[in-house]
Amino acid sequence: VVAVFTGKANCPYYAKAELLADYLQANLPHFRVHKITQHPDKWEQWLHDICETNGWKHSRSPIIWRELLDRGGKGLLLGGVNDFLEYAQHYYGVTSTMSSDEMLAVAEENLQVHIEIEKEEEEIKSLIKPLQIWITSASAPICYQLIPLLANGEVFGLTTEISIHLLDADQFKEVLCGIVMEAEDMAFPLLRSISEHTEIDKAFIQADVVIVLDDVLLNCEVQPLEYYVREVSEICQVYAPLIEKNAKSEVRVISSGKTFVNLKAMMIMTYGPSIKPENVIAVATSWESAAKAMLARKLNMNAAGVKDVIVWGNITGCNYIDLSHAKLYGYDSAIWGPANFSRPLLNMIYDSEWMHSEFLSAQSSLRSQVFHCARMLHAHAVATVLRYWYHGSPPGEIISVGILTAGQFCIPEGIVFSMPVRFQNGNWEVMTELEMNETTQEVLDCLAHDLIQEKLVALKEIKEMLPYGADKIAS
C-alpha cells in the first residue's frame, strides 16, 4: 500500500498528517508514503485538477489517498487530516499528539524547503532547457544551409541544446517536412528537436531567437518603392505582435535575406514596440565577406586575413564599403610579424586606379553577387552574427550590423543603419571611437537621407493600413 499525501506547503494540517505518516512508514514494513507539496499560489488549481481527474470531491488541504500499485487499482480517497487520523487509529492504533505550535513551525519549515527545491529544479531546468530557435520563410534555400551551422555547436556553444522551429505558409508544408526529416537523419547531438509550423497564430512560442528570412520578390517591371514597402509592412505587421505575445521577453531578432533587410528590422520594432530595440539587428556580414573576398583576390591572399571592412547604410540597398580601417593579417610582403601583426589595407594596394575605378564600379557587381547568392553566404552570415552575439566577437575586430540609430557618427536618430559594432557579454556596442574623415561623413549623410525617405514611405503606408492607430505606432 502506498499512501499519497498532498497539500499546501505551508498547511499545518498537512504537517500533522505528514509526521504521523512518517512514523507509520518507519514502524510498519508494508506501509509506504509518497509526499507531494504544492506552493500555496498553485494549490487550488492543482486540487481542482486532481479531483476532476479522479472523480473526487474534496476542498481542503491536505488530500490523502491510497494506491494499490501492485494490483493496478485506482486510487482510493481517504480524505483530509481527520479522516487519516481515524484511519490510523482504527487500523494501527496510533494517533498524533502534535500541538498547534508544532504544526505551524513544521508548516513554515515545509514552505521554505518547498521554495528551495523549486528554485533548484528551475536552475537545473535552465541548464538543460534547449534554446528555442524560430526561422521564418523556412522553405527558402538559405534555411537548408543554416540548420547544420546552428546545430553543430559552434554558434550557441558545444553544451547548449537547441530546438528549431520552421515557419512558413501551408503551401510549403511538404518542403518543411522534408527539411525536418533530413535534419533528424543527420542526428546532430545538440539538436533536441526540429519541427515544421504553418499555423501563424502559434508562431514564436517561447522563442529565444527569431531569424526573419522573408524577402519580397523584385518584379521585372519597375515598381515604386511604396509597392515593396507595403509588402514588408504586411509581413512585419503579422510577425511583430506575435513575437511580443509568444516569445520570451529577451528574444533576439535577426533580420536577414536579400531585400529590405534594414526595413524589416525597423518595421518589427515599429509594430512590436515592447520588443527591445537593442535585440533587433540586421545582418550585413554577407557584404563584408564578399568585399573581403574581392580584396583578397586582388592581393592574392586568404580572405580570412582581411579584417575590419565596414558596411555603412542600407545593407540591401544603397550602402558604402569603407576600407579606411581595413587591415591585413598574414599578408606576404617584405615585412613580417607575429600572428597578431597587421598592415593597413590601403597601404598595401598600390594600384590606386583599381581602388578608385574598378573597386568602386565593382560594388554594383558585388551587389548582384550577394543578391543572387542563394545559400551558403547568407547562412554563414547569420550564423556568424549569432555566434558573436552569444560569445563575443574577436577582440578589436569590427563587425557591421544594422541597428536603430541613436545619433552615432552624426547619423539622424530613428533609422536602422549599418555601422561598426563589437559584441561582448551578450550585447553589442557601436564603435564610436573610430575616426571619420570628411569624405566618409558626407557619404553617410547621403545614405541616411535615403533611409529616412524609405522610413517616411513606410510610415505613410502604416497610416493607410492602420488609420486609427498609426500615429501612436509611428511615434
Coordinates of C-alpha atoms in Angstrom, one line a residue:
V1 CA 0.0 0.0 0.0
V2 CA 1.2 3.5 -0.9
A3 CA -0.4 6.4 0.9
V4 CA -0.1 9.6 -1.1
F5 CA -0.1 12.8 1.0
T6 CA -0.6 16.1 -0.8
G7 CA -1.2 19.6 0.5
K8 CA -0.2 23.2 0.6
A9 CA 3.4 23.6 1.6
N10 CA 2.5 25.9 4.4
C11 CA -0.5 23.9 5.7
P12 CA -0.2 23.0 9.4
Y13 CA -2.7 20.1 8.9
Y14 CA -0.6 18.7 6.1
A15 CA 2.4 18.9 8.5
K16 CA 0.4 16.9 11.2
A17 CA -0.6 14.2 8.7
E18 CA 2.9 14.0 7.2
L19 CA 4.7 13.4 10.5
L20 CA 2.2 10.7 11.5
A21 CA 2.7 9.1 8.1
D22 CA 6.5 9.1 8.6
Y23 CA 6.0 7.3 11.9
L24 CA 3.9 4.6 10.3
Q25 CA 6.3 4.1 7.5
A26 CA 9.2 3.7 9.9
N27 CA 7.4 1.2 12.0
L28 CA 5.3 -0.8 9.6
P29 CA 7.1 -3.0 7.0
H30 CA 4.4 -2.7 4.3
F31 CA 3.4 1.0 4.7
R32 CA 4.8 3.3 2.1
V33 CA 4.4 7.1 1.9
H34 CA 4.6 9.4 -1.2
K35 CA 4.5 13.1 -0.5
I36 CA 3.5 15.9 -2.9
T37 CA 3.6 19.6 -1.7
Q38 CA 2.3 22.5 -3.8
H39 CA 3.0 26.2 -3.5
P40 CA 0.1 28.0 -1.8
D41 CA -0.5 30.0 -5.0
K42 CA -0.9 26.8 -7.1
W43 CA -2.8 24.7 -4.6
E44 CA -6.4 25.5 -5.5
Q45 CA -5.9 24.8 -9.2
W46 CA -3.9 21.6 -8.6
L47 CA -6.6 20.3 -6.2
H48 CA -9.3 21.0 -8.7
D49 CA -7.5 19.2 -11.4
I50 CA -6.7 16.1 -9.4
C51 CA -10.2 15.8 -8.1
E52 CA -11.7 16.2 -11.6
T53 CA -9.3 13.6 -13.0
N54 CA -10.3 11.0 -10.3
G55 CA -13.9 12.0 -9.8
W56 CA -13.3 13.0 -6.1
K57 CA -14.9 15.7 -4.0
H58 CA -12.5 17.4 -1.7
S59 CA -11.9 21.1 -0.9
R60 CA -9.2 21.5 1.7
S61 CA -5.5 20.8 2.3
P62 CA -4.4 18.1 2.7
I63 CA -5.9 15.5 0.5
I64 CA -4.8 11.8 1.1
W65 CA -5.5 8.7 -0.8
R66 CA -4.2 5.1 -1.1
E67 CA -2.8 3.5 -4.2
L68 CA -2.7 -0.3 -4.6
L69 CA 0.0 -0.2 -7.2
D70 CA 0.9 -3.8 -7.3
R71 CA -2.7 -4.6 -8.3
G72 CA -3.0 -1.8 -10.7
G73 CA -6.0 -0.4 -8.8
K74 CA -7.5 3.1 -8.8
G75 CA -6.5 5.5 -6.1
L76 CA -8.8 5.2 -3.1
L77 CA -9.6 8.6 -1.5
L78 CA -9.1 8.7 2.3
G79 CA -10.0 12.4 2.7
G80 CA -8.4 15.0 4.9
V81 CA -6.3 15.1 8.1
N82 CA -9.2 14.0 10.3
D83 CA -10.0 11.1 8.0
F84 CA -6.4 9.9 8.1
L85 CA -6.2 10.2 11.9
E86 CA -9.3 8.0 12.2
Y87 CA -7.8 5.6 9.7
A88 CA -4.5 5.3 11.6
Q89 CA -6.3 4.9 14.9
H90 CA -8.7 2.2 13.6
Y91 CA -6.1 0.1 11.7
Y92 CA -2.9 0.7 13.5
G93 CA -3.9 2.0 16.9
V94 CA -1.8 5.2 16.7
T95 CA -2.6 8.9 16.5
S96 CA -0.9 12.3 16.6
T97 CA -0.4 14.4 19.7
M98 CA 1.2 17.2 17.8
S99 CA 0.4 20.7 19.3
S100 CA -0.7 23.7 17.2
D101 CA 2.6 25.5 17.7
E102 CA 4.5 22.5 16.5
M103 CA 2.2 22.2 13.4
L104 CA 2.7 25.8 12.5
A105 CA 6.5 25.5 12.9
V106 CA 6.7 22.4 10.7
A107 CA 4.4 24.1 8.1
E108 CA 6.7 27.1 7.9
E109 CA 9.7 24.8 7.5
N110 CA 7.9 22.8 4.8
L111 CA 7.2 26.0 2.8
Q112 CA 10.9 27.1 2.9
V113 CA 12.1 23.7 1.9
H114 CA 9.5 23.6 -1.0
I115 CA 10.6 27.1 -2.2
E116 CA 14.3 26.0 -2.2
I117 CA 13.5 22.8 -4.0
E118 CA 11.6 24.6 -6.7
K119 CA 14.4 27.1 -7.1
E120 CA 16.9 24.2 -7.5
E121 CA 14.7 22.5 -10.1
E122 CA 14.3 25.7 -12.1
E123 CA 18.1 26.1 -12.1
I124 CA 18.6 22.6 -13.3
K125 CA 15.9 23.0 -16.0
S126 CA 17.6 26.2 -17.2
L127 CA 20.8 24.3 -17.7
I128 CA 19.3 21.6 -19.9
K129 CA 16.4 23.6 -21.5
P130 CA 17.1 24.0 -25.2
L131 CA 17.2 27.3 -26.9
Q132 CA 14.1 27.8 -29.0
I133 CA 15.1 29.0 -32.5
W134 CA 12.3 30.1 -34.9
I135 CA 13.1 30.6 -38.6
T136 CA 10.5 32.3 -40.8
S137 CA 10.1 31.7 -44.5
A138 CA 11.9 28.4 -43.8
S139 CA 11.4 27.0 -47.2
A140 CA 14.0 29.4 -48.5
P141 CA 17.2 27.8 -49.7
I142 CA 19.3 29.7 -47.0
C143 CA 17.4 27.8 -44.3
Y144 CA 18.6 24.5 -45.7
Q145 CA 22.2 25.6 -45.3
L146 CA 21.6 27.4 -42.0
I147 CA 20.4 24.4 -40.0
P148 CA 23.7 22.5 -39.9
L149 CA 25.5 25.6 -38.8
L150 CA 23.2 26.2 -35.9
A151 CA 23.1 22.6 -34.8
N152 CA 26.9 21.8 -34.8
G153 CA 27.5 23.6 -31.6
E154 CA 29.8 26.4 -32.9
V155 CA 27.1 29.1 -32.8
F156 CA 25.5 28.7 -29.3
G157 CA 28.1 26.5 -27.6
L158 CA 29.1 22.9 -27.5
T159 CA 27.0 22.2 -24.4
T160 CA 23.8 24.1 -25.5
E161 CA 21.0 22.1 -26.9
I162 CA 18.6 23.8 -29.4
S163 CA 15.1 23.2 -30.7
I164 CA 14.5 24.6 -34.2
H165 CA 11.0 25.6 -35.4
L166 CA 10.5 26.1 -39.2
L167 CA 7.7 28.5 -40.0
D168 CA 6.2 29.1 -43.5
A169 CA 2.9 29.1 -45.4
D170 CA 0.8 26.0 -45.6
Q171 CA 1.7 25.6 -49.3
F172 CA 5.3 24.8 -48.3
K173 CA 4.4 22.2 -45.7
E174 CA 5.9 19.3 -47.7
V175 CA 9.2 21.2 -48.2
L176 CA 9.4 21.9 -44.4
C177 CA 8.6 18.2 -43.6
G178 CA 11.5 17.2 -46.0
I179 CA 13.9 19.5 -44.2
V180 CA 12.8 18.2 -40.8
M181 CA 13.3 14.5 -41.9
E182 CA 16.7 15.2 -43.3
A183 CA 17.8 17.2 -40.2
E184 CA 16.6 14.3 -38.0
D185 CA 18.5 11.8 -40.1
M186 CA 21.7 13.7 -39.6
A187 CA 21.4 13.1 -35.8
F188 CA 23.1 16.3 -34.6
P189 CA 23.9 15.7 -30.9
L190 CA 22.8 19.2 -29.8
L191 CA 19.6 19.3 -31.9
R192 CA 16.9 18.4 -29.3
S193 CA 14.1 18.7 -31.8
I194 CA 13.1 20.2 -35.1
S195 CA 9.5 20.8 -36.2
E196 CA 7.5 22.5 -39.0
H197 CA 4.8 25.0 -38.4
T198 CA 2.2 26.5 -40.7
E199 CA -0.3 27.9 -38.2
I200 CA 0.8 31.5 -37.8
D201 CA -1.2 32.1 -34.5
K202 CA 1.1 29.6 -32.7
A203 CA 4.3 31.1 -34.1
F204 CA 7.3 32.1 -31.9
I205 CA 6.1 30.4 -28.7
Q206 CA 8.9 30.7 -26.1
A207 CA 11.3 31.9 -28.8
D208 CA 14.9 32.8 -27.7
V209 CA 15.9 33.7 -31.3
V210 CA 13.8 34.6 -34.3
I211 CA 15.5 34.6 -37.7
V212 CA 13.4 36.5 -40.3
L213 CA 14.3 35.3 -43.8
D214 CA 11.3 36.7 -45.6
D215 CA 12.1 38.5 -48.9
V216 CA 9.8 40.4 -51.3
L217 CA 10.1 39.5 -54.9
L218 CA 11.5 42.2 -57.1
N219 CA 9.4 42.3 -60.2
C220 CA 11.0 42.5 -63.6
E221 CA 8.8 45.6 -64.2
V222 CA 9.9 48.6 -62.2
Q223 CA 7.6 49.2 -59.2
P224 CA 7.5 52.2 -57.0
L225 CA 9.1 52.0 -53.6
E226 CA 5.7 52.1 -51.9
Y227 CA 4.8 48.8 -53.5
Y228 CA 7.6 46.9 -51.8
V229 CA 7.4 48.8 -48.6
R230 CA 3.8 47.8 -48.3
E231 CA 4.7 44.1 -48.7
V232 CA 7.4 44.4 -46.0
S233 CA 4.9 46.2 -43.7
E234 CA 2.3 43.5 -44.2
I235 CA 4.8 40.8 -43.2
C236 CA 6.1 42.6 -40.1
Q237 CA 2.6 43.6 -39.1
V238 CA 1.9 39.9 -38.6
Y239 CA 5.2 38.8 -37.1
A240 CA 5.9 41.6 -34.6
P241 CA 2.7 41.3 -32.4
L242 CA 3.1 37.5 -32.3
I243 CA 6.8 37.9 -31.2
E244 CA 5.6 40.3 -28.5
K245 CA 2.9 37.9 -27.4
N246 CA 4.5 34.5 -27.6
A247 CA 8.3 34.9 -27.5
K248 CA 10.5 35.4 -24.4
S249 CA 11.0 39.0 -23.2
E250 CA 14.7 38.9 -24.1
V251 CA 14.1 37.4 -27.6
R252 CA 16.7 38.3 -30.1
V253 CA 15.5 39.0 -33.7
I254 CA 17.8 38.7 -36.7
S255 CA 16.7 40.3 -40.0
S256 CA 18.4 38.7 -43.0
G257 CA 17.8 37.9 -46.6
K258 CA 18.3 39.6 -50.0
T259 CA 15.9 42.5 -49.9
F260 CA 14.9 45.3 -47.5
V261 CA 16.9 43.9 -44.5
N262 CA 17.0 47.3 -42.7
L263 CA 13.4 48.0 -43.3
K264 CA 12.3 44.6 -41.9
A265 CA 14.2 45.3 -38.7
M266 CA 12.7 48.7 -38.4
M267 CA 9.1 47.5 -39.1
I268 CA 9.5 44.8 -36.5
M269 CA 10.4 47.4 -33.9
T270 CA 7.6 49.6 -35.1
Y271 CA 4.8 47.0 -35.0
G272 CA 6.3 45.4 -31.8
P273 CA 7.1 48.4 -29.5
S274 CA 7.7 46.1 -26.5
I275 CA 10.5 44.3 -28.3
K276 CA 13.8 45.7 -27.1
P277 CA 15.4 47.7 -30.0
E278 CA 18.8 46.6 -29.0
N279 CA 17.6 43.0 -29.5
V280 CA 16.8 43.6 -33.2
I281 CA 19.6 43.7 -35.7
A282 CA 20.0 43.4 -39.5
V283 CA 22.8 41.2 -40.9
A284 CA 25.5 42.9 -43.1
T285 CA 28.1 40.1 -42.9
S286 CA 27.3 38.9 -46.4
W287 CA 28.5 42.2 -47.8
E288 CA 31.6 42.2 -45.6
S289 CA 32.5 38.6 -46.6
A290 CA 32.0 39.3 -50.4
A291 CA 34.1 42.5 -50.2
K292 CA 36.9 40.8 -48.3
A293 CA 37.0 38.0 -50.9
M294 CA 37.2 40.6 -53.7
L295 CA 40.1 42.4 -52.0
A296 CA 41.8 39.1 -51.2
R297 CA 41.7 38.1 -54.8
K298 CA 43.3 41.4 -55.8
L299 CA 46.1 40.8 -53.2
N300 CA 46.5 37.1 -53.9
M301 CA 45.9 36.2 -50.2
N302 CA 43.5 34.3 -48.0
A303 CA 40.2 36.3 -47.5
A304 CA 40.3 35.3 -43.8
G305 CA 43.3 37.7 -43.4
V306 CA 41.2 40.7 -44.4
K307 CA 39.7 42.4 -41.4
D308 CA 37.7 45.5 -40.4
V309 CA 35.9 46.2 -43.7
I310 CA 32.9 48.3 -42.7
V311 CA 29.5 48.3 -44.4
W312 CA 27.6 51.5 -43.9
G313 CA 24.0 52.3 -44.6
N314 CA 21.2 50.3 -46.2
I315 CA 22.5 46.7 -46.3
T316 CA 20.5 45.5 -49.3
G317 CA 20.1 49.0 -50.8
C318 CA 22.4 52.0 -51.1
N319 CA 25.5 51.2 -48.9
Y320 CA 29.1 52.2 -48.7
I321 CA 32.0 49.8 -48.2
D322 CA 34.6 51.6 -46.2
L323 CA 38.2 50.4 -46.3
S324 CA 39.7 53.2 -44.3
H325 CA 40.1 51.0 -41.2
A326 CA 40.7 47.7 -43.0
K327 CA 43.7 45.6 -42.0
L328 CA 45.6 42.7 -43.5
Y329 CA 46.9 39.8 -41.4
G330 CA 49.3 37.2 -42.7
Y331 CA 50.0 39.2 -45.9
D332 CA 53.0 38.0 -47.9
S333 CA 55.1 41.2 -48.0
A334 CA 58.6 42.5 -47.2
I335 CA 57.6 43.0 -43.6
W336 CA 56.6 40.1 -41.4
G337 CA 55.5 39.8 -37.8
P338 CA 53.7 37.6 -35.3
A339 CA 50.1 36.3 -35.9
N340 CA 48.6 39.5 -34.4
F341 CA 50.7 41.8 -36.7
S342 CA 48.6 43.7 -39.3
R343 CA 49.2 46.1 -42.1
P344 CA 46.7 48.9 -43.2
L345 CA 45.0 47.6 -46.3
L346 CA 45.1 50.9 -48.2
N347 CA 48.9 51.0 -47.8
M348 CA 49.2 47.6 -49.4
I349 CA 47.1 48.2 -52.5
Y350 CA 49.5 50.2 -54.7
D351 CA 47.1 50.2 -57.7
S352 CA 45.2 53.4 -56.9
E353 CA 43.5 53.3 -60.2
W354 CA 42.0 49.9 -59.3
M355 CA 40.8 51.4 -56.0
H356 CA 39.2 54.4 -57.4
S357 CA 37.7 52.9 -60.5
E358 CA 37.4 49.1 -60.6
F359 CA 36.7 48.5 -56.9
L360 CA 34.1 51.3 -56.8
S361 CA 32.4 50.2 -60.0
A362 CA 32.7 46.5 -58.9
Q363 CA 30.5 47.2 -56.0
S364 CA 27.5 47.1 -58.3
S365 CA 28.5 43.7 -59.5
L366 CA 29.1 42.8 -55.8
R367 CA 25.5 43.8 -55.1
S368 CA 24.4 41.4 -57.8
Q369 CA 26.6 38.7 -56.5
V370 CA 25.3 39.0 -53.0
F371 CA 21.7 39.1 -54.2
H372 CA 21.9 36.0 -56.4
C373 CA 23.8 34.0 -53.8
A374 CA 21.2 31.6 -52.6
R375 CA 22.5 29.7 -49.7
M376 CA 26.0 29.4 -48.1
L377 CA 27.0 33.1 -47.9
H378 CA 23.8 34.3 -46.3
A379 CA 23.6 31.3 -44.0
H380 CA 27.2 31.8 -42.9
A381 CA 26.5 35.5 -42.2
V382 CA 23.5 34.7 -39.9
A383 CA 25.4 32.0 -38.0
T384 CA 28.5 34.3 -37.6
V385 CA 26.5 37.2 -36.2
L386 CA 24.6 34.9 -33.8
R387 CA 27.9 33.3 -32.6
Y388 CA 29.4 36.8 -31.9
W389 CA 26.1 37.9 -30.2
Y390 CA 26.3 34.9 -27.8
H391 CA 30.0 34.6 -27.3
G392 CA 31.6 37.9 -28.3
S393 CA 33.4 39.0 -31.5
P394 CA 37.2 38.7 -31.8
P395 CA 38.9 41.4 -29.6
G396 CA 39.4 44.6 -31.6
E397 CA 37.6 43.3 -34.7
I398 CA 35.0 45.4 -36.4
I399 CA 31.6 43.8 -37.3
S400 CA 28.9 45.6 -39.3
V401 CA 25.3 45.2 -38.4
G402 CA 22.2 47.3 -39.0
I403 CA 20.9 48.8 -35.7
L404 CA 18.5 51.5 -34.6
T405 CA 20.5 54.7 -34.6
A406 CA 20.8 57.0 -31.6
G407 CA 22.9 59.8 -33.1
Q408 CA 26.2 57.9 -33.5
F409 CA 28.5 59.4 -36.2
C410 CA 26.1 62.3 -36.6
I411 CA 23.6 60.0 -38.3
P412 CA 20.0 61.0 -37.6
E413 CA 18.2 59.0 -34.9
G414 CA 15.4 56.5 -35.5
I415 CA 16.6 54.7 -38.7
V416 CA 18.1 51.2 -39.0
F417 CA 21.6 51.9 -40.3
S418 CA 24.5 49.5 -40.8
M419 CA 27.6 50.6 -38.8
P420 CA 30.6 49.1 -37.0
V421 CA 30.0 47.4 -33.7
R422 CA 31.7 45.0 -31.3
F423 CA 29.9 42.1 -29.5
Q424 CA 30.7 41.5 -25.8
N425 CA 29.0 39.7 -22.9
G426 CA 25.8 39.0 -24.9
N427 CA 25.4 42.6 -26.0
W428 CA 26.8 44.9 -28.7
E429 CA 28.1 48.4 -28.7
V430 CA 28.8 50.9 -31.5
M431 CA 32.5 51.6 -32.0
T432 CA 32.1 55.3 -31.8
E433 CA 35.8 55.8 -31.2
L434 CA 36.6 55.2 -34.9
E435 CA 37.8 58.4 -36.6
M436 CA 35.8 59.5 -39.6
N437 CA 37.2 61.5 -42.5
E438 CA 35.2 64.2 -44.2
T439 CA 34.5 62.2 -47.3
T440 CA 33.1 59.3 -45.4
Q441 CA 30.9 61.6 -43.3
E442 CA 29.4 63.1 -46.5
V443 CA 28.7 59.7 -47.8
L444 CA 26.9 58.7 -44.5
D445 CA 24.8 61.8 -44.7
C446 CA 23.6 60.8 -48.2
L447 CA 22.9 57.2 -47.1
A448 CA 21.0 58.4 -44.1
H449 CA 18.9 60.6 -46.3
D450 CA 17.9 57.6 -48.5
L451 CA 16.9 55.6 -45.4
I452 CA 14.9 58.5 -44.0
Q453 CA 13.0 58.7 -47.2
E454 CA 12.4 54.9 -47.0
K455 CA 11.1 55.3 -43.4
L456 CA 8.8 58.1 -44.4
V457 CA 7.3 56.0 -47.1
A458 CA 6.9 53.2 -44.6
L459 CA 5.1 55.4 -42.1
K460 CA 2.8 56.6 -44.8
E461 CA 1.9 53.0 -45.6
I462 CA 1.3 52.3 -41.9
K463 CA -1.1 55.2 -41.7
E464 CA -3.0 53.9 -44.7
M465 CA -3.1 50.4 -43.3
L466 CA -3.9 51.4 -39.7
P467 CA -5.8 54.7 -39.9
Y468 CA -6.9 54.8 -36.3
G469 CA -3.7 53.6 -34.5
A470 CA -1.0 54.7 -36.9
D471 CA 0.0 57.9 -35.1
K472 CA 0.8 56.0 -31.9
I473 CA 2.8 53.4 -33.8
A474 CA 4.6 55.9 -35.9
S475 CA 5.8 57.9 -32.9

